Amino acid sequence: MNFLKRAGKSIIARKGKTMIMLIILTVIGSLVLSGFAIQNAAKSAGDEARKELGATVTLQVDRQKQMQERQASGERGRPEEVKISMKEVEAIEQLDAVKSTNYLSQATATASDIEPIESESTNTGGGPDGGPGGEMPEGMTTPDFSLNGVTNMELLDSFSNGTLKIVDGVALTSDAKENSVVIDENLATENDLKVGDTFKLKSTTTNQTQKLTIIGLSSSTDASSDASFRAAGFMDPMNQMYVSNETLADFVTEDGTVSASSVVYSLKDPSEVEAFKQKAKSVSSVDWDTFTLDANDAAYQKMVGPIEQVASFSKSVVYLVSIAGGLILALLILLSVRERRKEMGILMAMGEKRSKLMGQLLVETFAIAAVAFLITYATGGMTSQFMTDQLLNREVTEAASSATTDGFGGPGGGPGGQGQQLLASIPQITEMTTKIDWSTLAQVVQIGSLIVFLSVLLPSLILLRMNPKEILLRED
């Protein structure tokens, strides 16, 4: 009789063992399929989080490391500002992953023939130490305006999210003429200025006076203009201006050396962030002990923290189920083979090849596995989504509990600190949708086939390595 027919008759004759094996294989398939589906859903959610935060990486001074080093050496006060040399970062800009680059720098200036917008509290109160509302220390000039050096205004986060927009004229870009400037529409109205007009500013650092030409008027909806910056009028968005880095250099140094305080790289693909950071460090001569590449990782980790925990757990489940399920299946097949020693011995005595006997066992098990796979496929979507919801709800609850317990640190990270407030405002991802696609099914088939093959191979080798006489004698 053909070994394929024998396999079919054996499956029907051993209904109990067939049902047990079907249940085991269905459970293994469901858990493995759910594990892969959850991992794929977590990856998709992570990519969406990156897109929401923006595929940008900022090169800037590692402030945290600076402060730690100063505190360790007993120094106090604000660390000295370190500028980024344009030549040191040219190679990074040429990387294939980079879509655009925006060099940013800052400076301050005083009024020459234009008056800043002042709030009621700008010149009131304050102490003798030059604090908010107080007088500046001797030898220092109180700034009237903040100058923001940019390569392209349209690449600024505030511009892309709509809090900053151009209401007249054009935005400052790399094509702008020398000494071009964009100012706030309220500042222009207060000084009877319009697009095309010129005015002069005096640098608070070099005391040089520069003549600037207005190419655009902006409007800001930043709420901080109504509260946080009242005591420091030059920081108010209405007193902020946008110029090119080359123009700003004349306000900062005597020789007009162009540098940047930070560089923002916009990437083509959010998934390339980590690869870009590694590549950038290998091609640039930047001092990485001083500077760092920040991809808004704190916000990203807060958003995807729970789903990464779920993905990690599901990965462990896949390994555990594959190993444990394989061992259980192998033990079941071993017991089945031992019960069928007489059958195997007689068939071998009649001249049946060992390879065909092993093929019969494989066909039996794979036939049952195929039915289990169809059941898994039919119920996989519901099972994986249920597991995802339960695991994610648990992780989100634990993350919220941990955040409440830990609280917030000091300024920029302390109780009510601006850094922690911004981080706290970023929502976690609390939902994931699992999808069963062909790649996921292919992974399950590969894992399942390997489990079935090894589960059949090892027990059958133990029996079939003996000759028919030994098998039949051991039956007694």
Coordinates of C-alpha atoms in Angstrom, one line a residue:
M1 CA 0.0 0.0 0.0
N2 CA 1.3 3.5 -0.8
F3 CA 2.6 5.3 2.2
L4 CA 0.4 8.3 1.5
K5 CA -2.7 6.1 1.7
R6 CA -1.4 4.6 5.0
A7 CA -0.9 8.1 6.4
G8 CA -4.5 9.0 5.6
K9 CA -5.9 5.8 7.1
S10 CA -3.7 6.3 10.2
I11 CA -5.1 9.8 10.7
I12 CA -8.7 8.6 10.6
A13 CA -8.1 5.5 12.7
R14 CA -6.4 7.5 15.5
K15 CA -9.0 10.1 16.0
G16 CA -8.1 10.9 19.7
K17 CA -4.4 11.4 19.0
T18 CA -5.2 13.3 15.8
M19 CA -7.5 15.7 17.8
I20 CA -4.9 16.3 20.5
M21 CA -2.2 17.0 17.9
L22 CA -4.6 19.4 16.1
I23 CA -5.3 21.3 19.3
I24 CA -1.6 21.6 20.1
L25 CA -0.6 22.7 16.6
T26 CA -3.5 25.2 16.6
V27 CA -2.5 26.7 19.9
I28 CA 1.2 27.0 18.7
G29 CA 0.1 28.5 15.4
S30 CA -2.2 31.1 17.0
L31 CA 0.4 32.2 19.5
V32 CA 3.2 32.4 17.0
L33 CA 0.9 34.2 14.5
S34 CA -0.2 36.7 17.2
G35 CA 3.4 37.3 18.2
F36 CA 4.5 38.2 14.7
A37 CA 1.4 40.3 14.1
I38 CA 2.0 42.3 17.3
Q39 CA 5.6 42.9 16.4
N40 CA 4.6 44.1 12.9
A41 CA 1.9 46.4 14.4
A42 CA 4.5 47.8 16.9
K43 CA 6.9 48.6 14.1
S44 CA 4.2 50.3 12.1
A45 CA 3.1 52.3 15.2
G46 CA 6.7 53.3 15.8
D47 CA 7.1 54.5 12.2
E48 CA 3.9 56.6 12.6
A49 CA 5.2 58.1 15.8
R50 CA 8.4 59.1 14.0
K51 CA 6.4 60.7 11.2
E52 CA 4.3 62.6 13.8
L53 CA 7.4 63.9 15.6
G54 CA 9.1 64.6 12.3
A55 CA 12.0 62.8 10.7
T56 CA 14.5 65.4 12.0
V57 CA 17.8 65.0 13.8
T58 CA 19.4 68.0 15.6
L59 CA 23.1 68.4 16.0
Q60 CA 23.7 70.5 19.1
V61 CA 25.8 70.8 22.2
D62 CA 25.3 68.0 24.8
R63 CA 24.0 70.3 27.5
Q64 CA 23.3 67.6 30.0
K65 CA 26.9 66.3 29.7
Q66 CA 28.2 69.8 30.0
M67 CA 26.3 70.5 33.2
Q68 CA 27.4 67.1 34.7
E69 CA 31.1 67.9 34.0
R70 CA 30.8 71.4 35.5
Q71 CA 29.1 70.1 38.6
A72 CA 31.7 67.4 39.0
S73 CA 34.5 70.0 38.8
G74 CA 32.7 72.4 41.2
E75 CA 32.0 75.1 38.6
R76 CA 28.7 77.1 38.7
G77 CA 26.7 79.1 36.3
R78 CA 25.8 78.7 32.6
P79 CA 28.2 76.8 30.4
E80 CA 30.1 78.7 27.7
E81 CA 28.3 78.5 24.4
V82 CA 30.1 76.3 21.8
K83 CA 29.6 77.0 18.1
I84 CA 29.5 74.5 15.4
S85 CA 31.9 75.0 12.5
M86 CA 30.2 74.7 9.1
K87 CA 33.2 72.8 7.6
E88 CA 33.0 70.1 10.2
V89 CA 29.4 69.2 9.3
E90 CA 29.6 69.5 5.5
A91 CA 30.0 65.7 5.1
I92 CA 26.8 65.0 7.1
E93 CA 24.8 67.2 4.8
Q94 CA 25.9 65.1 1.8
L95 CA 24.6 61.8 3.2
D96 CA 21.9 60.2 1.1
A97 CA 19.4 60.0 3.9
V98 CA 19.3 63.8 4.3
K99 CA 16.5 65.6 2.5
S100 CA 17.3 69.2 3.7
T101 CA 19.5 71.0 6.2
N102 CA 18.8 74.0 8.4
Y103 CA 21.6 75.8 10.2
L104 CA 20.4 77.7 13.2
S105 CA 22.1 80.4 15.3
Q106 CA 21.1 83.2 17.7
A107 CA 22.2 86.7 18.6
T108 CA 20.8 89.8 20.1
A109 CA 20.6 93.4 19.0
T110 CA 19.6 96.9 20.3
A111 CA 17.3 99.4 18.6
S112 CA 18.9 101.9 16.2
D113 CA 16.0 103.4 14.3
I114 CA 13.3 100.9 15.1
E115 CA 11.6 100.5 18.5
P116 CA 10.8 97.1 20.1
I117 CA 7.3 96.2 21.4
E118 CA 7.3 96.4 25.2
S119 CA 4.9 94.9 27.6
E120 CA 3.8 96.5 30.9
S121 CA 6.1 94.3 32.9
T122 CA 9.2 94.5 30.7
N123 CA 10.7 97.4 32.6
T124 CA 9.2 96.9 36.0
G125 CA 10.2 95.1 39.2
G126 CA 13.3 92.8 39.3
G127 CA 16.3 92.7 41.4
P128 CA 19.8 94.1 41.2
D129 CA 21.2 90.9 39.7
G130 CA 19.8 91.5 36.3
G131 CA 16.9 89.1 36.8
P132 CA 13.6 89.4 35.0
G133 CA 12.6 93.0 34.9
G134 CA 15.9 94.1 36.6
E135 CA 18.8 96.1 35.2
M136 CA 21.6 94.4 33.4
P137 CA 25.0 94.2 35.1
E138 CA 27.5 97.0 34.5
G139 CA 29.2 96.8 31.0
M140 CA 26.3 94.8 29.5
T141 CA 23.6 96.2 27.2
T142 CA 20.0 95.2 27.5
P143 CA 18.9 93.6 24.2
D144 CA 15.8 94.8 22.4
F145 CA 15.6 92.1 19.8
S146 CA 16.4 88.4 19.3
L147 CA 18.0 87.5 15.9
N148 CA 17.4 84.0 14.6
G149 CA 19.9 82.9 12.0
V150 CA 18.3 80.3 9.7
T151 CA 19.0 78.7 6.3
N152 CA 15.3 78.3 5.5
M153 CA 12.4 79.5 7.7
E154 CA 10.1 77.0 6.1
L155 CA 12.0 74.2 7.7
L156 CA 11.4 75.4 11.2
D157 CA 9.1 73.3 13.4
S158 CA 7.1 76.4 14.3
F159 CA 6.6 77.1 10.6
S160 CA 5.5 73.6 9.7
N161 CA 3.1 73.2 12.6
G162 CA 1.5 76.6 11.9
T163 CA 2.4 78.6 15.0
L164 CA 4.6 80.8 12.7
K165 CA 3.4 81.9 9.3
I166 CA 4.1 84.6 6.7
V167 CA 1.3 87.2 6.3
D168 CA 3.0 89.4 3.8
G169 CA 6.0 89.1 1.5
V170 CA 8.1 85.9 1.5
A171 CA 9.8 83.7 4.0
L172 CA 13.6 83.8 4.4
T173 CA 15.3 81.0 2.4
S174 CA 18.7 80.3 1.1
D175 CA 17.9 82.4 -2.0
A176 CA 17.3 85.6 0.0
K177 CA 19.5 88.5 -0.7
E178 CA 22.2 89.6 1.8
N179 CA 20.9 91.5 4.9
S180 CA 17.3 90.4 4.3
V181 CA 15.1 90.1 7.3
V182 CA 11.6 88.8 8.3
I183 CA 10.0 90.7 11.2
D184 CA 6.7 90.3 13.1
E185 CA 3.7 92.1 11.6
N186 CA 2.9 93.8 15.0
L187 CA 6.5 95.2 15.2
A188 CA 6.1 96.5 11.6
T189 CA 2.8 98.2 12.4
E190 CA 4.2 99.9 15.5
N191 CA 7.1 101.3 13.5
D192 CA 5.1 102.1 10.3
L193 CA 7.2 99.6 8.3
K194 CA 6.3 97.4 5.3
V195 CA 7.9 94.9 3.0
G196 CA 10.7 96.6 1.1
D197 CA 11.6 99.1 3.9
T198 CA 14.9 99.2 5.6
F199 CA 16.0 99.8 9.2
K200 CA 19.2 99.5 11.3
L201 CA 20.1 97.4 14.3
K202 CA 23.1 97.5 16.6
S203 CA 24.8 94.3 17.8
T204 CA 25.0 93.9 21.6
T205 CA 28.3 91.9 21.1
T206 CA 30.4 93.9 18.6
N207 CA 28.5 97.2 18.7
Q208 CA 28.4 97.1 14.9
T209 CA 25.4 98.6 13.1
Q210 CA 23.8 96.7 10.2
K211 CA 21.2 97.9 7.7
L212 CA 18.5 95.3 7.0
T213 CA 15.8 95.1 4.3
I214 CA 12.4 93.6 5.1
I215 CA 11.3 90.8 2.8
G216 CA 8.5 89.4 4.8
L217 CA 6.2 89.9 7.8
S218 CA 5.4 87.0 10.1
S219 CA 2.7 86.2 12.7
S220 CA 3.2 84.0 15.7
T221 CA 0.5 82.3 17.7
D222 CA 3.0 81.1 20.4
A223 CA 1.1 81.5 23.7
S224 CA 4.4 82.2 25.5
S225 CA 4.3 85.8 24.0
D226 CA 1.5 86.5 26.5
A227 CA 3.2 85.1 29.6
S228 CA 6.7 83.6 29.8
F229 CA 8.6 86.3 27.9
R230 CA 7.0 89.4 29.3
A231 CA 10.0 90.0 31.7
A232 CA 12.5 89.6 28.8
G233 CA 11.1 91.7 26.0
F234 CA 13.7 90.7 23.4
M235 CA 12.6 87.1 23.7
D236 CA 9.0 87.9 22.9
P237 CA 8.1 86.4 19.5
M238 CA 7.0 89.9 18.4
N239 CA 10.5 91.1 18.9
Q240 CA 12.2 88.2 17.1
M241 CA 13.6 88.6 13.7
Y242 CA 14.8 86.0 11.1
V243 CA 18.0 86.6 9.1
S244 CA 20.5 84.4 7.3
N245 CA 23.4 82.9 9.2
E246 CA 25.8 85.0 7.1
T247 CA 24.0 88.2 8.1
L248 CA 23.9 87.1 11.7
A249 CA 27.6 86.5 11.7
D250 CA 28.2 90.2 11.5
F251 CA 26.2 90.7 14.7
V252 CA 28.3 88.0 16.6
T253 CA 32.0 88.4 15.5
E254 CA 34.2 91.2 14.4
D255 CA 35.4 89.2 11.3
G256 CA 32.0 87.8 10.4
T257 CA 32.9 84.2 10.9
V258 CA 29.8 82.1 10.0
S259 CA 28.9 79.3 12.5
A260 CA 25.8 77.7 14.0
S261 CA 24.5 76.9 17.4
S262 CA 22.6 73.9 16.1
V263 CA 22.0 72.1 12.8
V264 CA 18.6 70.4 12.0
Y265 CA 18.7 67.6 9.4
S266 CA 15.4 66.6 7.8
L267 CA 15.5 63.0 6.7
K268 CA 13.8 61.3 3.7
D269 CA 12.6 58.4 5.8
P270 CA 11.7 58.3 9.5
S271 CA 12.9 54.8 9.8
E272 CA 16.5 55.9 8.9
V273 CA 17.0 58.0 12.0
E274 CA 19.2 55.5 13.9
A275 CA 21.2 54.5 10.8
F276 CA 21.7 58.2 10.0
K277 CA 23.0 59.0 13.5
Q278 CA 25.6 56.2 13.2
K279 CA 26.7 57.2 9.7
A280 CA 26.9 60.9 10.6
K281 CA 29.3 60.1 13.5
S282 CA 31.6 58.1 11.2
V283 CA 31.9 60.7 8.4
S284 CA 32.2 64.0 10.4
S285 CA 35.1 65.5 12.3
V286 CA 32.7 66.9 14.9
D287 CA 33.8 66.5 18.5
W288 CA 31.3 64.0 19.7
D289 CA 32.4 64.4 23.3
T290 CA 30.9 67.9 23.1
F291 CA 28.1 67.6 20.6
T292 CA 25.2 65.1 20.2
L293 CA 22.7 64.1 17.6
D294 CA 19.2 64.4 19.1
A295 CA 16.3 62.9 17.3
N296 CA 13.7 63.9 20.0
D297 CA 14.3 60.5 21.4
A298 CA 12.8 61.3 24.8
A299 CA 9.5 62.2 23.2
Y300 CA 9.7 59.2 20.8
Q301 CA 10.4 56.8 23.7
K302 CA 7.5 58.2 25.7
M303 CA 5.1 57.7 22.7
V304 CA 6.3 54.2 21.8
G305 CA 7.4 52.9 25.3
P306 CA 4.3 50.8 25.9
I307 CA 4.2 49.3 22.4
E308 CA 7.9 48.4 22.5
Q309 CA 7.3 46.5 25.8
V310 CA 4.4 44.7 24.1
A311 CA 6.5 43.9 21.1
S312 CA 9.4 42.6 23.3
F313 CA 7.0 40.4 25.3
S314 CA 5.4 39.0 22.1
K315 CA 8.9 38.2 20.8
S316 CA 9.6 36.2 23.9
V317 CA 6.3 34.5 23.5
V318 CA 7.2 33.4 20.0
Y319 CA 10.5 31.9 21.2
L320 CA 8.9 30.2 24.2
V321 CA 6.0 28.8 22.4
S322 CA 8.1 27.5 19.5
I323 CA 10.5 25.7 21.9
A324 CA 7.9 24.4 24.3
G325 CA 5.4 23.5 21.6
G326 CA 8.1 21.7 19.7
L327 CA 9.1 19.7 22.7
I328 CA 5.5 18.8 23.5
L329 CA 4.8 17.8 20.0
A330 CA 8.0 15.7 19.8
L331 CA 7.0 13.9 23.0
L332 CA 3.5 13.2 21.6
I333 CA 5.0 11.8 18.4
L334 CA 7.5 9.8 20.3
L335 CA 4.8 8.1 22.3
S336 CA 2.8 7.5 19.1
V337 CA 5.8 6.0 17.4
R338 CA 6.5 3.7 20.4
E339 CA 2.9 2.4 20.2
R340 CA 3.3 1.7 16.5
R341 CA 6.6 -0.2 16.8
K342 CA 5.0 -3.4 15.7
E343 CA 3.5 -1.8 12.6
M344 CA 6.8 -0.2 11.7
G345 CA 8.7 -3.5 12.3
I346 CA 6.3 -5.5 10.1
L347 CA 6.5 -2.9 7.3
M348 CA 10.3 -2.9 7.4
A349 CA 10.4 -6.7 7.4
M350 CA 8.2 -6.6 4.3
G351 CA 10.9 -4.5 2.6
E352 CA 9.5 -0.9 3.1
K353 CA 12.2 1.7 3.1
R354 CA 13.0 3.7 6.3
S355 CA 12.7 6.9 4.3
K356 CA 9.1 6.1 3.3
L357 CA 8.2 5.2 6.9
M358 CA 9.6 8.6 8.0
G359 CA 7.7 10.2 5.1
Q360 CA 4.5 8.6 6.3
L361 CA 5.0 10.2 9.7
L362 CA 5.8 13.5 8.2
V363 CA 2.7 13.4 5.9
E364 CA 0.4 12.6 8.8
T365 CA 1.8 15.4 11.0
F366 CA 1.9 18.0 8.1
A367 CA -1.7 17.1 7.1
I368 CA -2.9 17.8 10.7
A369 CA -0.7 21.0 10.7
A370 CA -2.3 22.2 7.5
V371 CA -5.8 22.0 9.1
A372 CA -4.4 23.7 12.2
F373 CA -3.0 26.5 10.0
L374 CA -6.4 27.1 8.4
I375 CA -8.0 27.4 11.8
T376 CA -5.2 29.7 12.9
Y377 CA -5.7 31.8 9.8
A378 CA -9.4 32.1 10.3
T379 CA -9.2 33.1 14.0
G380 CA -5.7 34.8 13.9
G381 CA -7.0 38.4 13.4
M382 CA -9.3 38.3 16.4
T383 CA -6.9 36.4 18.6
S384 CA -3.9 38.7 17.9
Q385 CA -6.0 41.9 18.4
F386 CA -7.4 40.6 21.7
M387 CA -3.8 39.8 22.9
T388 CA -2.6 43.2 21.7
D389 CA -5.4 45.1 23.5
Q390 CA -4.8 43.3 26.8
L391 CA -1.0 43.6 26.8
L392 CA -1.0 47.2 25.6
N393 CA -3.6 48.3 28.3
R394 CA -1.5 46.7 30.9
E395 CA 1.7 48.5 29.7
V396 CA 0.0 51.8 29.4
T397 CA -1.4 51.5 32.9
E398 CA 2.0 50.6 34.3
A399 CA 3.7 53.5 32.4
A400 CA 1.1 56.0 33.8
S401 CA 1.6 54.7 37.3
S402 CA 5.3 54.9 37.0
A403 CA 5.1 58.5 35.7
T404 CA 2.9 59.5 38.7
T405 CA 5.2 57.9 41.2
D406 CA 8.4 59.3 39.7
G407 CA 7.1 62.9 39.3
F408 CA 9.2 65.5 37.6
G409 CA 12.6 67.0 38.3
G410 CA 13.7 70.7 38.5
P411 CA 13.9 73.4 35.9
G412 CA 14.0 71.9 32.4
G413 CA 13.4 68.7 34.2
G414 CA 12.2 69.6 37.7
P415 CA 8.7 70.0 39.1
G416 CA 6.9 72.0 36.5
G417 CA 10.1 72.3 34.5
Q418 CA 9.6 73.4 30.9
G419 CA 11.3 70.3 29.5
Q420 CA 9.2 67.9 31.5
Q421 CA 6.0 69.8 30.8
L422 CA 6.6 69.6 27.1
L423 CA 7.4 65.8 27.5
A424 CA 4.3 65.3 29.6
S425 CA 2.1 66.9 26.9
I426 CA 3.2 64.3 24.4
P427 CA 0.6 61.5 24.3
Q428 CA 1.5 57.8 24.5
I429 CA 0.3 55.4 21.8
T430 CA -2.5 53.6 23.4
E431 CA -3.9 51.7 20.4
M432 CA -2.4 49.3 18.0
T433 CA -4.2 47.6 15.1
T434 CA -2.9 44.2 14.1
K435 CA -3.1 42.9 10.5
I436 CA -2.5 39.4 9.2
D437 CA -0.6 39.9 5.9
W438 CA 1.1 37.4 3.6
S439 CA 4.6 38.1 5.1
T440 CA 3.2 37.3 8.6
L441 CA 1.6 34.1 7.3
A442 CA 4.9 33.1 5.6
Q443 CA 6.7 33.5 8.9
V444 CA 4.2 31.3 10.7
V445 CA 4.4 28.6 8.0
Q446 CA 8.2 28.6 8.2
I447 CA 8.2 28.3 12.0
G448 CA 5.5 25.7 12.0
S449 CA 7.1 23.6 9.3
L450 CA 10.4 23.6 11.2
I451 CA 8.7 22.6 14.5
V452 CA 6.8 19.8 12.7
F453 CA 9.9 18.5 10.9
L454 CA 12.1 18.4 14.0
S455 CA 9.3 16.9 16.1
V456 CA 8.9 14.0 13.7
L457 CA 12.6 13.6 12.8
L458 CA 14.1 13.1 16.2
P459 CA 11.6 10.5 17.6
S460 CA 11.5 8.5 14.3
L461 CA 15.3 8.3 14.1
I462 CA 15.3 6.6 17.5
L463 CA 13.1 3.8 16.3
L464 CA 14.0 3.5 12.6
R465 CA 17.8 3.2 13.3
M466 CA 17.0 -0.4 14.5
N467 CA 16.5 -3.4 12.2
P468 CA 13.1 -5.1 12.0
K469 CA 14.1 -8.0 14.2
E470 CA 15.1 -5.7 17.1
I471 CA 11.9 -3.7 16.7
L472 CA 9.6 -6.8 16.8
L473 CA 11.6 -8.4 19.7
R474 CA 11.2 -5.2 21.8
E475 CA 7.5 -5.3 21.2
D476 CA 7.3 -8.2 23.7

